[in-house]
Coordinates of C-alpha atoms in Angstrom, one line a residue:
M1215 CA 58.0 -9.2 -7.7
R1216 CA 61.4 -7.5 -7.8
K1217 CA 62.8 -10.0 -5.4
N1218 CA 61.4 -12.9 -7.4
I1219 CA 62.8 -11.4 -10.6
A1220 CA 66.2 -10.9 -8.9
T1221 CA 66.2 -14.5 -7.8
S1222 CA 65.4 -15.6 -11.4
A1223 CA 68.3 -13.4 -12.7
A1224 CA 70.7 -15.0 -10.2
A1225 CA 69.5 -18.5 -11.2
L1226 CA 69.9 -17.9 -15.0
F1227 CA 72.9 -15.6 -15.1
S1228 CA 75.1 -16.8 -12.2
T1229 CA 77.6 -18.3 -14.7
Q1230 CA 78.9 -17.2 -18.1
D1231 CA 77.4 -20.2 -19.8
V1232 CA 73.8 -19.6 -20.9
V1233 CA 72.9 -23.3 -21.4
N1234 CA 74.4 -26.7 -20.7
V1235 CA 74.1 -29.1 -23.6
E1236 CA 75.3 -32.7 -23.2
A1237 CA 75.3 -35.8 -25.4
E1238 CA 72.7 -38.4 -24.8
F1239 CA 75.4 -41.1 -25.1
Q1240 CA 78.7 -39.9 -23.6
D1241 CA 80.7 -42.7 -25.2
D1242 CA 79.8 -41.5 -28.7
P1243 CA 82.5 -38.9 -29.8
Q1244 CA 80.2 -37.6 -32.6
Q1245 CA 77.4 -36.8 -30.2
R1246 CA 79.8 -35.2 -27.7
A1247 CA 81.2 -33.0 -30.5
A1248 CA 77.7 -32.0 -31.7
A1249 CA 76.6 -31.1 -28.2
A1250 CA 79.8 -29.0 -27.7
V1251 CA 79.1 -27.1 -31.0
L1252 CA 75.5 -26.5 -30.2
K1253 CA 76.4 -25.2 -26.7
A1254 CA 79.0 -22.8 -28.1
D1255 CA 76.6 -21.6 -30.8
M1256 CA 73.8 -21.0 -28.4
D1257 CA 76.1 -19.2 -25.9
Y1258 CA 77.3 -17.0 -28.7
R1259 CA 73.8 -16.2 -30.0
M1260 CA 72.3 -15.5 -26.6
T1261 CA 75.1 -13.4 -25.1
R1262 CA 75.4 -10.9 -28.0
P1263 CA 72.3 -8.9 -28.4
G1264 CA 72.3 -7.1 -31.7
K1265 CA 72.6 -8.1 -35.3
S1266 CA 73.4 -11.8 -34.7
G1267 CA 72.1 -12.4 -31.2
I1268 CA 69.1 -12.6 -28.9
P1269 CA 68.6 -10.1 -26.0
W1270 CA 68.2 -13.0 -23.7
Y1271 CA 68.6 -11.1 -20.4
M1272 CA 65.8 -8.6 -21.3
I1273 CA 63.5 -11.3 -22.7
S1274 CA 63.9 -13.7 -19.8
M1275 CA 63.4 -11.0 -17.2
G1276 CA 60.4 -9.8 -19.1
A1277 CA 59.0 -13.3 -19.2
C1278 CA 59.5 -13.6 -15.5
F1279 CA 57.7 -10.3 -15.0
D1280 CA 54.8 -11.4 -17.2
G1281 CA 54.5 -14.7 -15.3
Q1282 CA 54.4 -12.9 -11.9
L1283 CA 51.8 -10.3 -13.1
T1284 CA 49.5 -12.4 -15.3
G1285 CA 50.3 -16.0 -14.2
A1286 CA 51.2 -17.1 -17.7
V1287 CA 54.0 -16.2 -20.2
V1288 CA 53.7 -17.0 -23.9
S1289 CA 56.5 -16.6 -26.5
K1290 CA 57.2 -17.5 -30.1
Q1291 CA 60.5 -18.9 -31.2
S1292 CA 61.4 -18.4 -34.9
W1293 CA 64.3 -17.7 -37.2
E1294 CA 64.6 -14.1 -38.5
Y1295 CA 66.1 -13.9 -42.0
E1296 CA 66.0 -10.7 -44.1
E1297 CA 68.1 -9.5 -47.0
V1298 CA 68.0 -6.2 -48.9
E1299 CA 69.3 -5.2 -52.4
T1300 CA 72.4 -3.1 -52.4
G1301 CA 71.8 -1.4 -55.8
K1302 CA 74.7 -3.3 -57.4
F1303 CA 74.5 -6.2 -59.8
K1304 CA 76.6 -9.2 -60.8
D1305 CA 76.8 -11.2 -64.0
V1306 CA 75.4 -14.7 -63.7
V1307 CA 76.1 -17.3 -66.5
E1308 CA 73.4 -19.9 -66.9
P1309 CA 72.4 -22.4 -69.6
V1310 CA 69.7 -21.7 -72.1
L1311 CA 66.7 -24.0 -71.5
D1312 CA 64.3 -25.4 -74.1
A1313 CA 60.5 -25.7 -73.9
Q1314 CA 60.9 -28.8 -71.7
G1315 CA 63.2 -27.0 -69.3
M1316 CA 66.3 -29.0 -70.5
P1317 CA 69.6 -27.4 -71.4
T1318 CA 70.3 -26.7 -75.1
F1319 CA 73.6 -27.6 -76.8
E1320 CA 75.5 -26.4 -79.9
T1321 CA 78.2 -28.2 -81.9
Y1322 CA 81.7 -27.0 -82.3
V1323 CA 84.9 -28.3 -83.9
E1324 CA 88.2 -28.2 -82.1
P1325 CA 91.6 -29.5 -83.2
D1326 CA 93.1 -32.4 -81.3
P1327 CA 96.0 -31.1 -79.2
I1328 CA 98.3 -34.0 -80.3
S1329 CA 97.4 -34.9 -83.9
G1330 CA 95.8 -31.6 -84.9
V1331 CA 92.8 -33.4 -86.5
P1332 CA 89.5 -31.5 -86.1
I1333 CA 87.2 -33.2 -83.6
P1334 CA 83.5 -32.2 -83.4
G1335 CA 81.8 -31.8 -80.0
L1336 CA 78.8 -30.5 -78.0
R1337 CA 78.7 -27.7 -75.5
P1338 CA 75.8 -26.1 -73.7
I1339 CA 74.5 -22.8 -74.9
T1340 CA 74.8 -20.2 -72.1
Q1341 CA 73.5 -16.7 -71.5
T1342 CA 74.6 -14.0 -69.1
R1343 CA 72.1 -12.0 -67.0
Q1344 CA 72.5 -9.5 -64.3
E1345 CA 71.4 -10.4 -60.8
P1346 CA 71.0 -7.8 -58.0
I1347 CA 73.5 -8.2 -55.2
K1348 CA 71.7 -8.6 -51.8
R1349 CA 73.0 -8.0 -48.3
V1350 CA 71.8 -10.1 -45.4
T1351 CA 70.6 -7.8 -42.6
K1352 CA 69.0 -10.5 -40.3
D1353 CA 70.0 -14.1 -39.8
R1354 CA 69.4 -15.1 -36.3
P1355 CA 67.0 -16.9 -33.9
A1356 CA 64.4 -14.8 -32.2
I1357 CA 62.2 -15.1 -29.1
D1358 CA 59.2 -12.8 -29.0
L1359 CA 57.1 -12.3 -25.9
I1360 CA 53.4 -12.2 -26.6
P1361 CA 50.9 -10.2 -24.4
I1362 CA 48.5 -12.5 -22.9
E1363 CA 45.5 -10.6 -24.3
N1364 CA 46.6 -11.4 -27.8
V1365 CA 46.5 -15.1 -27.3
G1366 CA 43.5 -17.4 -28.0
V1367 CA 43.5 -20.8 -26.4
D1368 CA 41.1 -23.7 -26.7
P1369 CA 39.2 -23.8 -23.3
A1370 CA 39.1 -27.6 -23.5
A1371 CA 42.9 -27.8 -23.9
P1372 CA 45.0 -29.7 -21.3
W1373 CA 46.0 -27.3 -18.5
Y1374 CA 49.6 -28.5 -18.5
S1375 CA 50.2 -27.7 -22.3
P1376 CA 47.4 -25.6 -23.8
A1377 CA 49.5 -24.1 -26.6
Q1378 CA 50.7 -27.5 -28.0
L1379 CA 47.8 -29.9 -27.2
G1380 CA 44.8 -27.6 -27.7
R1381 CA 42.5 -28.2 -30.7
W1382 CA 43.1 -24.6 -31.8
F1383 CA 45.5 -21.8 -30.8
Y1384 CA 46.0 -18.4 -32.3
V1385 CA 48.0 -15.2 -31.7
D1386 CA 47.2 -11.7 -32.9
Y1387 CA 49.9 -9.3 -34.1
P1388 CA 49.6 -5.6 -34.7
M1389 CA 51.4 -4.6 -38.0
G1390 CA 51.6 -1.6 -40.2
I1391 CA 50.2 -2.2 -43.7
S1392 CA 53.5 -1.4 -45.3
D1393 CA 55.3 -3.9 -43.1
L1394 CA 52.7 -6.5 -43.8
R1395 CA 53.0 -6.1 -47.5
A1396 CA 56.8 -6.4 -47.2
M1397 CA 56.4 -9.6 -45.2
M1398 CA 54.0 -11.1 -47.7
K1399 CA 56.5 -10.4 -50.5
A1400 CA 59.5 -11.8 -48.7
T1401 CA 60.7 -15.4 -48.9
D1402 CA 62.1 -17.6 -46.2
K1403 CA 65.7 -18.7 -46.0
D1404 CA 65.0 -21.5 -48.5
G1405 CA 63.5 -19.1 -51.0
N1406 CA 59.9 -20.2 -50.6
N1407 CA 56.9 -17.8 -50.4
F1408 CA 53.5 -19.2 -49.1
W1409 CA 51.6 -15.9 -49.0
L1410 CA 48.4 -15.2 -51.0
E1411 CA 47.6 -12.2 -53.2
V1412 CA 45.3 -10.0 -51.1
D1413 CA 43.9 -6.6 -52.1
D1414 CA 43.9 -3.5 -49.9
A1415 CA 40.2 -3.8 -49.1
T1416 CA 40.7 -7.2 -47.5
L1417 CA 43.7 -5.9 -45.4
Q1418 CA 41.7 -3.0 -44.2
K1419 CA 39.2 -5.4 -42.5
G1420 CA 42.0 -6.0 -40.0
R1421 CA 41.7 -2.4 -38.6
I1422 CA 38.7 -3.3 -36.5
R1423 CA 39.4 -5.3 -33.4
D1424 CA 37.6 -6.0 -30.1
E1425 CA 38.7 -3.8 -27.2
R1426 CA 41.2 -5.5 -25.0
W1427 CA 40.6 -4.5 -21.4
A1428 CA 43.8 -6.0 -20.2
R1429 CA 46.0 -3.7 -22.3
R1430 CA 43.9 -0.6 -21.4
Q1431 CA 44.2 -1.6 -17.7
R1432 CA 48.0 -2.1 -18.0
E1433 CA 48.5 1.2 -19.8
G1434 CA 46.4 3.4 -17.6
G1435 CA 43.2 3.4 -19.6
G1436 CA 44.6 4.0 -23.1
D1437 CA 45.3 1.7 -25.9
R1438 CA 48.2 2.8 -28.0
Y1439 CA 47.3 0.3 -30.8
E1440 CA 43.7 1.5 -31.2
D1441 CA 44.7 5.1 -30.8
A1442 CA 47.5 4.9 -33.4
K1443 CA 45.2 4.8 -36.4
A1444 CA 46.6 6.6 -39.4
P1445 CA 45.6 6.8 -43.1
G1446 CA 47.6 5.3 -45.9
E1447 CA 50.8 3.2 -45.5
L1448 CA 51.1 4.2 -41.8
D1449 CA 47.8 2.5 -40.9
M1450 CA 47.9 -0.5 -38.6
V1451 CA 46.0 -3.8 -39.0
W1452 CA 45.7 -7.0 -36.9
V1453 CA 46.9 -10.2 -38.4
R1454 CA 46.5 -13.6 -36.8
E1455 CA 48.6 -16.8 -36.8
N1456 CA 46.3 -19.8 -36.5
F1457 CA 46.9 -23.4 -35.6
L1458 CA 44.0 -25.9 -36.0
R1459 CA 44.0 -29.6 -35.4
I1460 CA 41.5 -31.7 -37.4
S1461 CA 41.4 -35.5 -37.3
G1462 CA 44.8 -35.6 -35.7
R1463 CA 46.5 -33.4 -38.3
D1464 CA 47.7 -30.0 -37.2
Y1465 CA 47.3 -27.1 -39.7
H1466 CA 48.8 -23.7 -39.9
F1467 CA 47.8 -20.5 -41.7
W1468 CA 47.8 -16.7 -41.4
S1469 CA 44.6 -14.5 -41.6
V1470 CA 43.4 -11.0 -41.3
G1471 CA 41.6 -11.5 -38.0
R1472 CA 38.6 -13.7 -38.7
H1473 CA 37.9 -12.2 -42.1
A1474 CA 40.2 -13.6 -44.8
Y1475 CA 43.2 -15.9 -45.4
I1476 CA 46.4 -14.3 -46.4
S1477 CA 48.6 -17.4 -46.6
K1478 CA 48.3 -21.0 -47.8
I1479 CA 47.1 -23.7 -45.4
R1480 CA 49.9 -26.1 -44.6
E1481 CA 50.5 -28.7 -42.0
T1482 CA 52.5 -27.4 -39.0
H1483 CA 55.4 -29.8 -39.7
E1484 CA 55.7 -28.2 -43.2
A1485 CA 55.4 -24.6 -41.9
Y1486 CA 57.9 -25.2 -39.1
P1487 CA 60.0 -28.3 -40.1
E1488 CA 62.8 -27.5 -37.6
L1489 CA 60.4 -28.3 -34.7
D1490 CA 59.2 -31.6 -36.2
G1491 CA 55.5 -30.7 -36.1
E1492 CA 55.5 -28.9 -32.7
R1493 CA 54.0 -25.4 -32.7
P1494 CA 56.6 -22.7 -32.3
Y1495 CA 55.1 -21.3 -29.1
T1496 CA 55.8 -22.0 -25.4
F1497 CA 53.2 -21.4 -22.7
G1498 CA 54.7 -21.2 -19.2
I1499 CA 53.3 -20.6 -15.8
S1500 CA 54.6 -19.1 -12.6
Q1501 CA 52.2 -20.7 -10.2
L1502 CA 50.6 -24.1 -10.1
D1503 CA 46.8 -24.0 -10.7
T1504 CA 45.6 -27.4 -11.9
H1505 CA 42.7 -27.8 -14.4
N1506 CA 42.9 -24.1 -15.2
V1507 CA 44.2 -23.0 -18.6
F1508 CA 45.1 -19.5 -17.4
P1509 CA 46.3 -20.0 -13.8
M1510 CA 46.0 -17.5 -11.0
S1511 CA 48.9 -15.1 -11.0
P1512 CA 51.1 -14.7 -7.9
V1513 CA 50.1 -11.0 -7.8
T1514 CA 46.4 -11.9 -7.7
S1515 CA 47.0 -14.3 -4.8
W1516 CA 48.8 -11.6 -2.9
Q1517 CA 46.2 -8.9 -3.6
P1518 CA 43.8 -9.5 -0.6
L1519 CA 46.7 -9.1 1.9
Q1520 CA 47.9 -6.0 0.0
L1521 CA 44.5 -4.5 0.3
E1522 CA 44.4 -5.1 4.0
L1523 CA 47.8 -3.5 4.4
N1524 CA 46.7 -0.5 2.4
D1525 CA 43.5 -0.1 4.5
I1526 CA 45.3 -0.3 7.8
T1527 CA 48.0 2.1 6.6
N1528 CA 45.4 4.7 5.4
L1529 CA 43.5 4.5 8.7
R1530 CA 46.7 4.9 10.7
Q1531 CA 47.8 7.9 8.6
D1532 CA 44.4 9.6 8.9
T1533 CA 44.6 9.2 12.7
L1534 CA 48.1 10.5 12.8
K1535 CA 47.2 13.5 10.7
R1536 CA 44.2 14.2 13.0
S1537 CA 46.5 14.2 16.0
I1538 CA 48.9 16.6 14.4
A1539 CA 46.2 18.9 13.1
P1540 CA 43.6 19.0 16.0
L1541 CA 39.9 18.7 15.4
A1542 CA 38.2 22.1 14.8
I1543 CA 35.0 22.8 16.7
V1544 CA 33.1 25.9 15.3
K1545 CA 30.2 27.5 17.1
K1546 CA 27.0 27.3 15.1
G1547 CA 25.6 30.4 13.6
V1548 CA 28.6 32.6 13.8
G1549 CA 30.4 34.1 10.8
V1550 CA 33.4 31.9 10.6
D1551 CA 35.1 31.2 7.3
I1552 CA 34.9 27.4 7.2
A1553 CA 37.1 27.1 4.2
A1554 CA 39.9 29.0 6.1
V1555 CA 39.5 26.6 9.0
Q1556 CA 40.0 23.7 6.6
R1557 CA 43.1 25.3 5.1
R1558 CA 44.6 26.2 8.5
G1559 CA 47.6 24.0 7.8
Q1560 CA 48.9 26.4 5.1
P1561 CA 51.2 29.2 6.3
E1562 CA 49.4 32.0 4.5
T1563 CA 45.9 31.1 5.9
V1564 CA 44.2 33.8 8.0
L1565 CA 41.2 32.9 10.1
V1566 CA 38.9 35.9 10.9
T1567 CA 36.4 35.7 13.7
A1568 CA 34.6 38.1 16.1
N1569 CA 35.3 36.2 19.2
P1570 CA 38.2 33.8 18.9
E1571 CA 37.9 32.4 22.4
S1572 CA 34.3 31.1 21.9
D1573 CA 33.7 30.8 18.2
V1574 CA 36.5 28.4 17.3
R1575 CA 38.1 25.7 19.5
F1576 CA 40.6 23.1 18.6
E1577 CA 40.3 19.7 20.3
S1578 CA 43.3 17.3 20.3
T1579 CA 42.6 13.7 19.4
P1580 CA 44.7 10.7 20.3
G1581 CA 47.2 9.4 17.8
P1582 CA 47.3 5.8 16.4
S1583 CA 47.6 3.1 19.0
G1584 CA 50.2 0.4 19.1
A1585 CA 47.6 -2.1 17.8
A1586 CA 47.7 -0.5 14.4
Y1587 CA 51.5 -1.0 14.1
T1588 CA 51.2 -4.5 15.4
E1589 CA 48.5 -5.4 12.9
T1590 CA 50.7 -4.0 10.1
S1591 CA 53.7 -6.1 11.3
V1592 CA 51.5 -9.2 11.4
N1593 CA 50.2 -8.6 7.9
N1594 CA 53.7 -7.9 6.6
A1595 CA 54.9 -11.3 8.0
M1596 CA 51.9 -13.0 6.5
F1597 CA 52.5 -11.3 3.1
D1598 CA 56.2 -12.4 3.2
E1599 CA 55.2 -16.0 4.0
L1600 CA 52.6 -16.1 1.2
A1601 CA 55.0 -14.6 -1.3
G1602 CA 57.9 -16.8 -0.2
V1603 CA 60.3 -14.0 0.6
F1604 CA 62.5 -13.4 3.6
S1605 CA 62.9 -9.8 4.7
T1606 CA 63.6 -7.6 7.7
S1607 CA 59.9 -7.3 8.4
S1608 CA 59.7 -11.0 8.9
V1609 CA 62.4 -10.8 11.6
Q1610 CA 60.9 -7.8 13.3
S1611 CA 57.5 -9.5 13.5
N1612 CA 58.9 -12.7 15.1
R1613 CA 61.1 -11.5 18.0
Q1614 CA 61.0 -14.9 19.7
L1615 CA 62.7 -16.6 16.7
N1616 CA 64.9 -13.6 16.1
E1617 CA 66.7 -14.1 19.4
T1618 CA 68.6 -17.2 18.0
V1619 CA 70.5 -17.8 14.8
G1620 CA 68.7 -21.1 14.4
G1621 CA 65.4 -19.4 14.4
M1622 CA 66.4 -17.1 11.6
K1623 CA 67.7 -20.1 9.6
L1624 CA 64.3 -21.8 10.0
M1625 CA 62.5 -18.6 8.7
S1626 CA 64.8 -18.2 5.7
G1627 CA 64.7 -21.9 4.9
A1628 CA 60.9 -21.9 4.6
A1629 CA 61.0 -18.8 2.4
N1630 CA 63.7 -20.2 0.2
A1631 CA 61.7 -23.4 -0.3
V1632 CA 58.7 -21.5 -1.6
S1633 CA 60.8 -19.3 -3.8
E1634 CA 62.7 -22.3 -5.3
F1635 CA 59.4 -24.0 -6.0
D1636 CA 57.9 -21.0 -7.9
L1637 CA 61.2 -20.5 -9.7
R1638 CA 61.4 -24.1 -10.9
M1639 CA 57.8 -24.0 -12.0
W1640 CA 58.6 -21.1 -14.4
I1641 CA 61.9 -22.7 -15.6
E1642 CA 60.3 -26.1 -16.2
T1643 CA 57.3 -24.7 -18.1
W1644 CA 58.9 -21.8 -20.1
V1645 CA 62.7 -21.4 -19.9
E1646 CA 63.7 -25.0 -20.8
P1647 CA 61.1 -25.5 -23.6
T1648 CA 62.0 -22.1 -25.1
L1649 CA 65.7 -22.9 -25.1
R1650 CA 65.0 -26.3 -26.6
H1651 CA 63.1 -24.6 -29.5
V1652 CA 66.1 -22.2 -30.0
M1653 CA 68.4 -25.2 -30.1
H1654 CA 66.3 -26.9 -32.8
L1655 CA 66.3 -23.7 -34.8
I1656 CA 70.0 -23.5 -34.7
R1657 CA 70.4 -27.1 -35.7
K1658 CA 68.2 -26.5 -38.8
K1659 CA 68.8 -22.9 -39.8
E1660 CA 72.3 -22.0 -38.7
S1661 CA 74.4 -21.1 -41.8
D1662 CA 76.5 -18.2 -40.6
E1663 CA 80.1 -19.3 -41.3
K1664 CA 81.6 -16.9 -38.8
V1665 CA 79.4 -18.1 -35.9
L1666 CA 80.0 -21.8 -36.9
L1667 CA 83.8 -21.1 -37.0
I1668 CA 83.7 -19.6 -33.5
A1669 CA 81.5 -22.5 -32.2

C-alpha cells in the first residue's frame, strides 16, 4: 500500500502544476484565455492549504489509501462560504417603499441655476438604517472524503457510475446539534436559505443510528461517534443528504436519518447549479471488478497470500525458538516445579529438583529447514507479482533472471505495467472527475478579487 501511495504521489505531484487545462478550440483566443485563468486559479487554490485553498496533497493521498483499503473512494465537492458579524455597523441609505413595494417620492422646489426661477421636481424618499458589518471567513472550494460505511448506493445502479446513475444515493454526516442549527440558519453565497423549521425533538431522532461494523473494525472495536454522546448543545446527530430520481427527474433534500425532512425538496440542478444537474459526488475505484457496485479492494485480493506468509513465518519462528530453548523432558511423578521449567528462559528462574540427572532432561530439536525459507521467498515473489510491485525479494527469489540486466528489466517492466494500470484506474474514476467538479465550482462561484487578480 505504501508503495502504491508513493507511486500515486509521484504521478500527481511530480510537477508544480496541479492540473493542465486546455481550450477545446486552440484557435479561439477567448477560450485559450479562459483556460489559462482557470488553470492558474485551480493551481492557486490547490497549492495553498488554509483559508483560501484545498489541502489537495492530504486529500488525494487519503483517497488513494481509501481505494487501496476498501476498493472504493467517495468524495463530495462543494463551495464553502461563511461570514460572521464583526460587531460593527454601517449606515445604509435605501428608498422608502409603499404597500406595493414601489419607491415613494416627494416634491421639492429648486431655483434654476441660470434664471433663478423656482422649478418643482420629484425625488425619492429615503431612510437610513444600520446594517451589521460581516467578515468572510470561508470562501473556497472543498473536497470532503466520505467513509464508505456512511454511503448508501442503489444496488441496481450501473457498476461504472453508481453515485451518478443510481436511482437513489445518500450520505450520512455526523454533526453536533449546535453546528446543525448554525448550518440551517446560514444562507448560501447568493443569500438563499432552503432549510425548514425543525424542533429539537425532531433533531434528537437523529441520535439513534445502526451500528457500523466497518468503523468499529477500523478503529479497533470502538466507535468514536456512538461513544461521544453528550447532553445539550454538545450532543451529536446524524443528518443525511439524499438524492432520488423519479420519472427521470433527480431530486435533492436533507433529512434527519430516515425520520424527518429538514430542507426543501428541490431538483438537483437547482440545488447544485454549478454542476448542471450532476450530483456533487464522485465514486472512484482502485481495482476493476465488473458488475459489482462495491469492487473487491486490492488489500482483500492480497489477503490469502498474506495469511500464508504469516502462517509459514509463525511456524518457522516456533521451530527456531524450540531449537534455541530445547524441549524439556520431566520424569513423571517427581516433585518438579513445572512452572519453573516453563520459565527457564528468564535469568532469575531457579529449578529445584531432588535428582537433576534423572528428573529433568533437555532434548535439542532441529531448527527450521531450508524449505521454510524457500517457501517464504516463493510466496514473497507471488505477493509482489499480484500486487504489481518490484522489490528486492523478487530479485532474490528469481536468481536465474537476476544474473542478467535484461532479466531484471523484464521483472520490473511487468510490475510497472500492473502498477500503472491500477494507478490509471484510480485517476480515471476519481481524480479527474473530482478535479472537473472543482473546476466547475470555480467557474460558477469564484468571486475573490485577489485570487482572480493573481490568476
